[in-house]
Coordinates of N, CA and C in Angstrom, one line a residue:
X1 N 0.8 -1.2 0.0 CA 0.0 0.0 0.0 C 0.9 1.3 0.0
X2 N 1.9 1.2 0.9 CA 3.0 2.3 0.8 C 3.7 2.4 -0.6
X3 N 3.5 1.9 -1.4 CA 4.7 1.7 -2.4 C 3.6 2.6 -3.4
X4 N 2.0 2.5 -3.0 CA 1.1 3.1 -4.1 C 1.0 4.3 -4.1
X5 N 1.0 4.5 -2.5 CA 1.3 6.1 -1.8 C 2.5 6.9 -2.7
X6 N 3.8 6.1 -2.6 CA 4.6 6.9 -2.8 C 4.3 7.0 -4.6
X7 N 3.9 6.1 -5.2 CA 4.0 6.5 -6.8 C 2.9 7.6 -6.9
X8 N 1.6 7.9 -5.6 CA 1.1 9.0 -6.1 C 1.7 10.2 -5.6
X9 N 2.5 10.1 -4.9 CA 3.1 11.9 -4.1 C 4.0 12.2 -5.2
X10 N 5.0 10.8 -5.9 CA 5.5 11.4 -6.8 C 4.9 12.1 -8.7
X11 N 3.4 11.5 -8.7 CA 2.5 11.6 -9.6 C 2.2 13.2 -9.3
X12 N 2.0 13.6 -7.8 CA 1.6 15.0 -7.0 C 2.9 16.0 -7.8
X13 N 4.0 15.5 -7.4 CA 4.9 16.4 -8.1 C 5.5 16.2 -9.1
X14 N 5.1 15.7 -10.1 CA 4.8 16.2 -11.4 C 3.8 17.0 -12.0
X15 N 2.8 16.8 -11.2 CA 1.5 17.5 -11.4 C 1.8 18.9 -11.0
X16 N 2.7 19.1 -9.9 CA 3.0 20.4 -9.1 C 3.9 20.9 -10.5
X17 N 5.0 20.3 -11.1 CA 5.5 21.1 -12.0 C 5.0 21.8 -13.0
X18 N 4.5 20.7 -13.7 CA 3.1 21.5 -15.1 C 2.3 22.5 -14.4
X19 N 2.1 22.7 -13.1 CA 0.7 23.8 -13.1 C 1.8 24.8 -12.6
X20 N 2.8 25.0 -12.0 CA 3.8 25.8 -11.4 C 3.9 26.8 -12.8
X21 N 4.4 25.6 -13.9 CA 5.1 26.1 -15.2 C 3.8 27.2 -15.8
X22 N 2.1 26.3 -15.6 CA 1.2 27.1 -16.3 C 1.0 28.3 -15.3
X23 N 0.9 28.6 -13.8 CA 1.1 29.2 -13.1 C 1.6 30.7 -13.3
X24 N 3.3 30.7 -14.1 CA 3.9 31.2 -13.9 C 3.3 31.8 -15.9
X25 N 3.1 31.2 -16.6 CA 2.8 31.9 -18.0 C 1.1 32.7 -17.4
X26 N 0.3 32.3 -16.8 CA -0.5 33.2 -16.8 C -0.3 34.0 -15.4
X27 N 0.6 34.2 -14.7 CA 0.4 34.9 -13.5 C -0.8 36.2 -13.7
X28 N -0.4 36.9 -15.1 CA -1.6 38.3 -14.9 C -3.1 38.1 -15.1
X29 N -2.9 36.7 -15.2 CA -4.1 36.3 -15.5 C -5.4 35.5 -14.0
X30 N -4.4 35.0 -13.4 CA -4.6 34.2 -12.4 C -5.0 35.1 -10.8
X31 N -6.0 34.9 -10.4 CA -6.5 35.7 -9.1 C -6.7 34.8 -8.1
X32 N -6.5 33.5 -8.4 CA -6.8 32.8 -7.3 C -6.0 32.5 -6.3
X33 N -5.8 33.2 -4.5 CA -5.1 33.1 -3.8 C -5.9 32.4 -2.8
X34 N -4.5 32.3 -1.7 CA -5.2 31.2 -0.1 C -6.2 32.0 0.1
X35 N -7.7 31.7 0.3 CA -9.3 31.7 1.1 C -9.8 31.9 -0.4
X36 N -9.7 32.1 -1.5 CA -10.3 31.8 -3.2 C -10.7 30.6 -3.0
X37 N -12.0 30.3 -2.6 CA -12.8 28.6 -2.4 C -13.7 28.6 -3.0
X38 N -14.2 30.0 -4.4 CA -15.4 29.5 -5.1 C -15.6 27.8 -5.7
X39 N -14.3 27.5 -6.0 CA -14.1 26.0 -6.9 C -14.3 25.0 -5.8
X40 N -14.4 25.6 -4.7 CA -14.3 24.4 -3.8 C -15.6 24.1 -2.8
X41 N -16.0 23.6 -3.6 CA -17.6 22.8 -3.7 C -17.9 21.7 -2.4
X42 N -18.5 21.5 -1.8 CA -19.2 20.5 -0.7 C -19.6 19.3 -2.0
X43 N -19.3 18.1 -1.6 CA -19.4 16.5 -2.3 C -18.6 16.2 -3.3
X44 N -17.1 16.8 -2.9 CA -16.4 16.2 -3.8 C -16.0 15.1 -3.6
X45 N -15.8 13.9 -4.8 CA -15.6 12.6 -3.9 C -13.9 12.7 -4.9
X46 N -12.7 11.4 -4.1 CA -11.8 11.1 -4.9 C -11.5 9.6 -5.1
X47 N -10.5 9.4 -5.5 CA -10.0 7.8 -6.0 C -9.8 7.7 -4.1
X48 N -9.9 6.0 -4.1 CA -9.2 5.7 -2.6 C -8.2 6.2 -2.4
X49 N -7.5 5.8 -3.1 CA -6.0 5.9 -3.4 C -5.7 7.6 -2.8
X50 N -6.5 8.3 -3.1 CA -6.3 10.0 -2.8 C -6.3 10.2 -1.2
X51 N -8.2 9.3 -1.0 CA -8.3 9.1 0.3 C -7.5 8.4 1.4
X52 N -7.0 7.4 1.3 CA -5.8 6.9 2.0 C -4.6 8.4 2.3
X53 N -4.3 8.8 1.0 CA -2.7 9.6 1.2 C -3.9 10.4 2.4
X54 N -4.6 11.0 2.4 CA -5.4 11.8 2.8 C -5.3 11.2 4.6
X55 N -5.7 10.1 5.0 CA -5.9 9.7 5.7 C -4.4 9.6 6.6
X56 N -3.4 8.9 5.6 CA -2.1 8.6 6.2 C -1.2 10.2 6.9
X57 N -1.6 11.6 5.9 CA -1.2 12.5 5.9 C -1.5 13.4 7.2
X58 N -2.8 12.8 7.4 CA -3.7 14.2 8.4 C -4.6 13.2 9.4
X59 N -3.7 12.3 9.8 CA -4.3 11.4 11.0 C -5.2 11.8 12.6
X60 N -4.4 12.7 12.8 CA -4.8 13.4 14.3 C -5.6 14.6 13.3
X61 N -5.1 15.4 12.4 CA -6.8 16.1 12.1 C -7.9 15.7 12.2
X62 N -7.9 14.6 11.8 CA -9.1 14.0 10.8 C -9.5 13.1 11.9
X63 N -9.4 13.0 12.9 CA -10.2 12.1 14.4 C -10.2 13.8 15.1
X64 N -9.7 14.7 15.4 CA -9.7 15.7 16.6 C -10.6 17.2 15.7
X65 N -10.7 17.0 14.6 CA -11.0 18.4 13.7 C -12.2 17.8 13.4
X66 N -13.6 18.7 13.0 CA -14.7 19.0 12.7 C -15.0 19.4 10.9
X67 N -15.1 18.8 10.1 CA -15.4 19.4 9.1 C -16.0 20.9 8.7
X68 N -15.7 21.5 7.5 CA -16.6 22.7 7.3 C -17.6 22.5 6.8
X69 N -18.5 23.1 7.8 CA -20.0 23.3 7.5 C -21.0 24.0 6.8
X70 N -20.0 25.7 5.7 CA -20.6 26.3 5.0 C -21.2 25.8 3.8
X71 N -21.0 24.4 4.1 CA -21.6 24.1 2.4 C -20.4 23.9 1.6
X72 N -18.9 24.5 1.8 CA -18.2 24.3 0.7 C -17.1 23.1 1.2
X73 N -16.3 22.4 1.0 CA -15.7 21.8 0.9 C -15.2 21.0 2.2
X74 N -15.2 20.4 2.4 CA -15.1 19.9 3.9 C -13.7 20.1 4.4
X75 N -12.8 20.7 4.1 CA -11.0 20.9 4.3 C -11.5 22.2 4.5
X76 N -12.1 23.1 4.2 CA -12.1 24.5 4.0 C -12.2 24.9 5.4
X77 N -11.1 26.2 6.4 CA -11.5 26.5 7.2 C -12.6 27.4 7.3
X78 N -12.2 28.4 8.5 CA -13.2 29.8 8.5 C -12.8 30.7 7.5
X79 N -12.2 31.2 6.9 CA -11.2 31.8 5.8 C -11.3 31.4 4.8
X80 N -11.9 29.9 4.4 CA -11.5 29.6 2.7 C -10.6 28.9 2.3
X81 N -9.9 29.0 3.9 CA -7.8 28.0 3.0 C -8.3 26.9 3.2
X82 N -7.9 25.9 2.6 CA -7.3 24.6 2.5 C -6.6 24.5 3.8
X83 N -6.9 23.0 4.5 CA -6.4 22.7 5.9 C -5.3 21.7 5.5
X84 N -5.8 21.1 4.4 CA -4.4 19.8 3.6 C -4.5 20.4 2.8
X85 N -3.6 21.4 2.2 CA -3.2 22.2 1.3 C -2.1 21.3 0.7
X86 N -1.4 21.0 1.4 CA 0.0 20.2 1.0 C -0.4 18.8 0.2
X87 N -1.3 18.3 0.7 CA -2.1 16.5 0.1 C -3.3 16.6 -0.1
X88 N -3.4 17.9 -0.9 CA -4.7 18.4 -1.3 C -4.9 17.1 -2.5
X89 N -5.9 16.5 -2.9 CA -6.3 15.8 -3.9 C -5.9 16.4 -5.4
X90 N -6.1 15.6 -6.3 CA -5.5 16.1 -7.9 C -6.7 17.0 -8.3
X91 N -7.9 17.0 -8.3 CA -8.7 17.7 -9.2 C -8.7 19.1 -8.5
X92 N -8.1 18.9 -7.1 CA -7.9 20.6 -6.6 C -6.3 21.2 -6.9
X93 N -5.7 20.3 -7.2 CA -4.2 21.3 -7.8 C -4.6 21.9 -9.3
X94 N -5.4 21.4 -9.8 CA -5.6 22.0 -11.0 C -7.0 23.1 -11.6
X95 N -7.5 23.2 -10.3 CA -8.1 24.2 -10.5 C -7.9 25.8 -10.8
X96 N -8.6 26.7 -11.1 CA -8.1 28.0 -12.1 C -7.5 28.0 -13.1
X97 N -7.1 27.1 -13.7 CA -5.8 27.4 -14.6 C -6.8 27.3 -15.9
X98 N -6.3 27.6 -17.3 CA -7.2 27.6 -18.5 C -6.9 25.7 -18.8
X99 N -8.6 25.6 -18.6 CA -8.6 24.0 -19.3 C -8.7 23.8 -20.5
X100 N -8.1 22.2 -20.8 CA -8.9 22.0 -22.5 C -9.1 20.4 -22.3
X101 N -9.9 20.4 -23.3 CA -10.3 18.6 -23.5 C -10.8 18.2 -24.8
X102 N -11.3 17.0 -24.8 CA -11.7 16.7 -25.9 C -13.0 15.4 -26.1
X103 N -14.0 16.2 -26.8 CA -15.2 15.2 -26.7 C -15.5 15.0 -28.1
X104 N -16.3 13.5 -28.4 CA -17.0 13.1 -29.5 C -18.0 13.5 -29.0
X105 N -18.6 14.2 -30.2 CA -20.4 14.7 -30.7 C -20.2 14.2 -31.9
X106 N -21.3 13.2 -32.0 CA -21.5 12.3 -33.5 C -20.7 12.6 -34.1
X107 N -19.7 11.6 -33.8 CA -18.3 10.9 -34.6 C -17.7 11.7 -35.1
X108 N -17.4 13.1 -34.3 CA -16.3 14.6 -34.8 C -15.8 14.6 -33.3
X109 N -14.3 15.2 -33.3 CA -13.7 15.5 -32.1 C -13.7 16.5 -32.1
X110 N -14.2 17.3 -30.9 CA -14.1 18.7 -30.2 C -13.1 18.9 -29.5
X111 N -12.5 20.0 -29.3 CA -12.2 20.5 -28.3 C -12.3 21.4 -27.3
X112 N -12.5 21.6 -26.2 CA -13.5 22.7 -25.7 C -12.5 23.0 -24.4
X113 N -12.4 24.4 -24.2 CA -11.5 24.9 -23.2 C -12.9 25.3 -21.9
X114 N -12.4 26.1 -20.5 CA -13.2 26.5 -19.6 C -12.0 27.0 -18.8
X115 N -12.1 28.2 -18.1 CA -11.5 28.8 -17.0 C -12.2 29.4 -15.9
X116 N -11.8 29.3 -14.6 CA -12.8 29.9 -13.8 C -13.1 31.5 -14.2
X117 N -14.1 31.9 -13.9 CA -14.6 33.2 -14.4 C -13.6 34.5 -13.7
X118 N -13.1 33.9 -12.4 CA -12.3 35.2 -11.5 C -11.1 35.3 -12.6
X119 N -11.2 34.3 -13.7 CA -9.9 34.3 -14.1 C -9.7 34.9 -15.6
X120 N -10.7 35.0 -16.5 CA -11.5 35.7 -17.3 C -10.7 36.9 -17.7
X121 N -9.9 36.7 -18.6 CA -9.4 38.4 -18.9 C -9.5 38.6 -20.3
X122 N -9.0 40.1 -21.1 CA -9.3 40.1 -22.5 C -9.3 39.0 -23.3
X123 N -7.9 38.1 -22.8 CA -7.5 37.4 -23.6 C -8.0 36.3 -24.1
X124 N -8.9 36.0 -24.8 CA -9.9 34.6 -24.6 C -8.6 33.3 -25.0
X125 N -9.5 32.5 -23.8 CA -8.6 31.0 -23.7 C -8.6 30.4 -24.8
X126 N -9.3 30.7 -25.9 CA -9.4 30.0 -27.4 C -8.1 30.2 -28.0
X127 N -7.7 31.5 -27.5 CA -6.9 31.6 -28.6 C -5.4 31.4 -28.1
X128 N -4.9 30.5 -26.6 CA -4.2 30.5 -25.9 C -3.5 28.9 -26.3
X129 N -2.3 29.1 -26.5 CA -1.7 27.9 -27.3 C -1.9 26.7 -26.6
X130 N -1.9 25.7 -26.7 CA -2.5 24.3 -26.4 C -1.9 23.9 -25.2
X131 N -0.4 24.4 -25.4 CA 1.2 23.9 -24.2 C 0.6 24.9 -22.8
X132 N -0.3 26.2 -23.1 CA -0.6 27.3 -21.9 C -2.0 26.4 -21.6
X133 N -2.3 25.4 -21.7 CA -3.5 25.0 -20.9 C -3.4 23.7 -20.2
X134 N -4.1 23.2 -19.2 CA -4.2 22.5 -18.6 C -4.8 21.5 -19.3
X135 N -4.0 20.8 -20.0 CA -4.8 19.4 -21.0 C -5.4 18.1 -20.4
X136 N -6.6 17.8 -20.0 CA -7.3 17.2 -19.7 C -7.4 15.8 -20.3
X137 N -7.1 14.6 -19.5 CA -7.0 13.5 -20.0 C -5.8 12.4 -19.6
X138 N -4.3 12.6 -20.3 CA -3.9 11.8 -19.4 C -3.4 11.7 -18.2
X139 N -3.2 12.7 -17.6 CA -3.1 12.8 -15.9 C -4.2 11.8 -15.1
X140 N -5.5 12.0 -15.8 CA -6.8 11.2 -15.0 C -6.5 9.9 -15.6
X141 N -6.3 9.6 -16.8 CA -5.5 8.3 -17.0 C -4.3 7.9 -15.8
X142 N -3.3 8.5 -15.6 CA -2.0 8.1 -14.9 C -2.8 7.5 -13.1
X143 N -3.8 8.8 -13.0 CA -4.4 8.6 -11.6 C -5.3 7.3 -11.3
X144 N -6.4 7.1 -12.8 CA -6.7 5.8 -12.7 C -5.8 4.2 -12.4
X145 N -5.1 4.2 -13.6 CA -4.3 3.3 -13.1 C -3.5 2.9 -11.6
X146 N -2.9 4.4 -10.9 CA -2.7 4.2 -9.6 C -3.9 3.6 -8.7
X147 N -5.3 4.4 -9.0 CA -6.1 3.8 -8.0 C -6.4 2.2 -8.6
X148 N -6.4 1.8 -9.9 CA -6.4 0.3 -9.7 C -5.6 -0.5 -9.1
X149 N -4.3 -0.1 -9.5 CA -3.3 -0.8 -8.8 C -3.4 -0.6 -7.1
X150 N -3.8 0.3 -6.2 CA -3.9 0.4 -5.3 C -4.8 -0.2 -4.3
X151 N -6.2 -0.6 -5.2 CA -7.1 -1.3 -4.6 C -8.1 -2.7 -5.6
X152 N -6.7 -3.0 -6.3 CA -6.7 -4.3 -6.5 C -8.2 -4.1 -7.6
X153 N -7.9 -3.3 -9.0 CA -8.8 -3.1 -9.7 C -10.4 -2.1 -9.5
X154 N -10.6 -2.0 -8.3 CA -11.8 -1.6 -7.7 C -11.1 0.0 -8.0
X155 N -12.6 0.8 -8.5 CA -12.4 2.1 -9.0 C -13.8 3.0 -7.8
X156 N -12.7 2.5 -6.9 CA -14.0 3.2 -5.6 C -13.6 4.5 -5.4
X157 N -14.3 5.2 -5.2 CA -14.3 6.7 -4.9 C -14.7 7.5 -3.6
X158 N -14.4 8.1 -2.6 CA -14.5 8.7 -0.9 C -15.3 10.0 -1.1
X159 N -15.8 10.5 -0.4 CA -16.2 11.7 -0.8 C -15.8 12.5 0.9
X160 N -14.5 13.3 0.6 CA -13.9 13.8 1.6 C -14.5 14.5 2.4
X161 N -15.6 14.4 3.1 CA -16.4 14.6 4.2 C -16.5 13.6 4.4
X162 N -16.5 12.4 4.3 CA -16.4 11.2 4.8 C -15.0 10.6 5.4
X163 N -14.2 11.6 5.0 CA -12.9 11.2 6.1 C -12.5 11.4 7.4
X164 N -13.5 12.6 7.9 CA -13.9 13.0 9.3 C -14.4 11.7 9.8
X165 N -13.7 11.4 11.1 CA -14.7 10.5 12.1 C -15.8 11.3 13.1
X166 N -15.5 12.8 13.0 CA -16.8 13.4 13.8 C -17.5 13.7 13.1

């Protein structure tokens, strides 16, 4: 189980490099600082595999601390920050940044970008080169495979208000 941990912390920091890199190309673009919790939604669930690091990481939090109750995110304190900021899960290091992805609509491939709106400047994301966006796809690939391998094929998912024992 430790060996699964450590292939995701080091999954964590790679992930930490690509958004550092996109980070730093849109700085004038990016507003989102510590207590910015619009993205951070009440029912988010993750892979076990997230919830374990989660669990391994923030042991005495997570038996002696109370969840947040405003509705947003259960890590969230009075302020907005992140309480596991550091073993924050993957779909929250990649929040704000300009997304892209790619869907079939009757047998044609799209592409479709999305940024949070605080993030919204002249510059429309359409026209922001492919390498400046957060490309959507094989990272959640790389993450799947860790949570299969982790829990022995099962693609179970925690919904981090459920890691509180109060």
């Amino acid at each position: 189980m430790n060996a699964q941990i450590a292939k995701l912390k080091q999954f964590y920091l790679e992930i930490e490099q690509e958004t550092e890199r996109l980070a730093q190309v849109h700085q004038a673009r990016l507003n989102c600082q510590r207590g910015c919790s619009g993205c951070c939604i009440d029912g988010i669930t993750v892979w076990n595999i997230e919830a374990e690091n989660i669990r391994q990481s923030h042991q005495a939090f997570l038996i002696e601390e109370i969840p947040n109750t405003n509705g947003g995110c259960a890590f969230l304190d009075q302020n907005g920050a992140c309480r596991i900021y550091h073993s924050r899960p993957y779909v929250c290091r990649t929040q704000g940044l300009p997304l892209r992805w790619f869907d079939e609509i009757e047998s044609e491939i799209y592409e479709f970008r999305d940024i949070c709106p605080l993030n919204e400047t002249d510059e429309q994301i359409e026209n922001l080169a492919y390498e400046d966006c957060w490309t959507i796809g094989n990272p959640e690939a790389v993450l799947a495979d860790l949570q299969t391998e982790f829990d022995n094929g099962e693609m179970r998912r925690v919904a981090l208000r459920e890691l509180f024992t109060k």
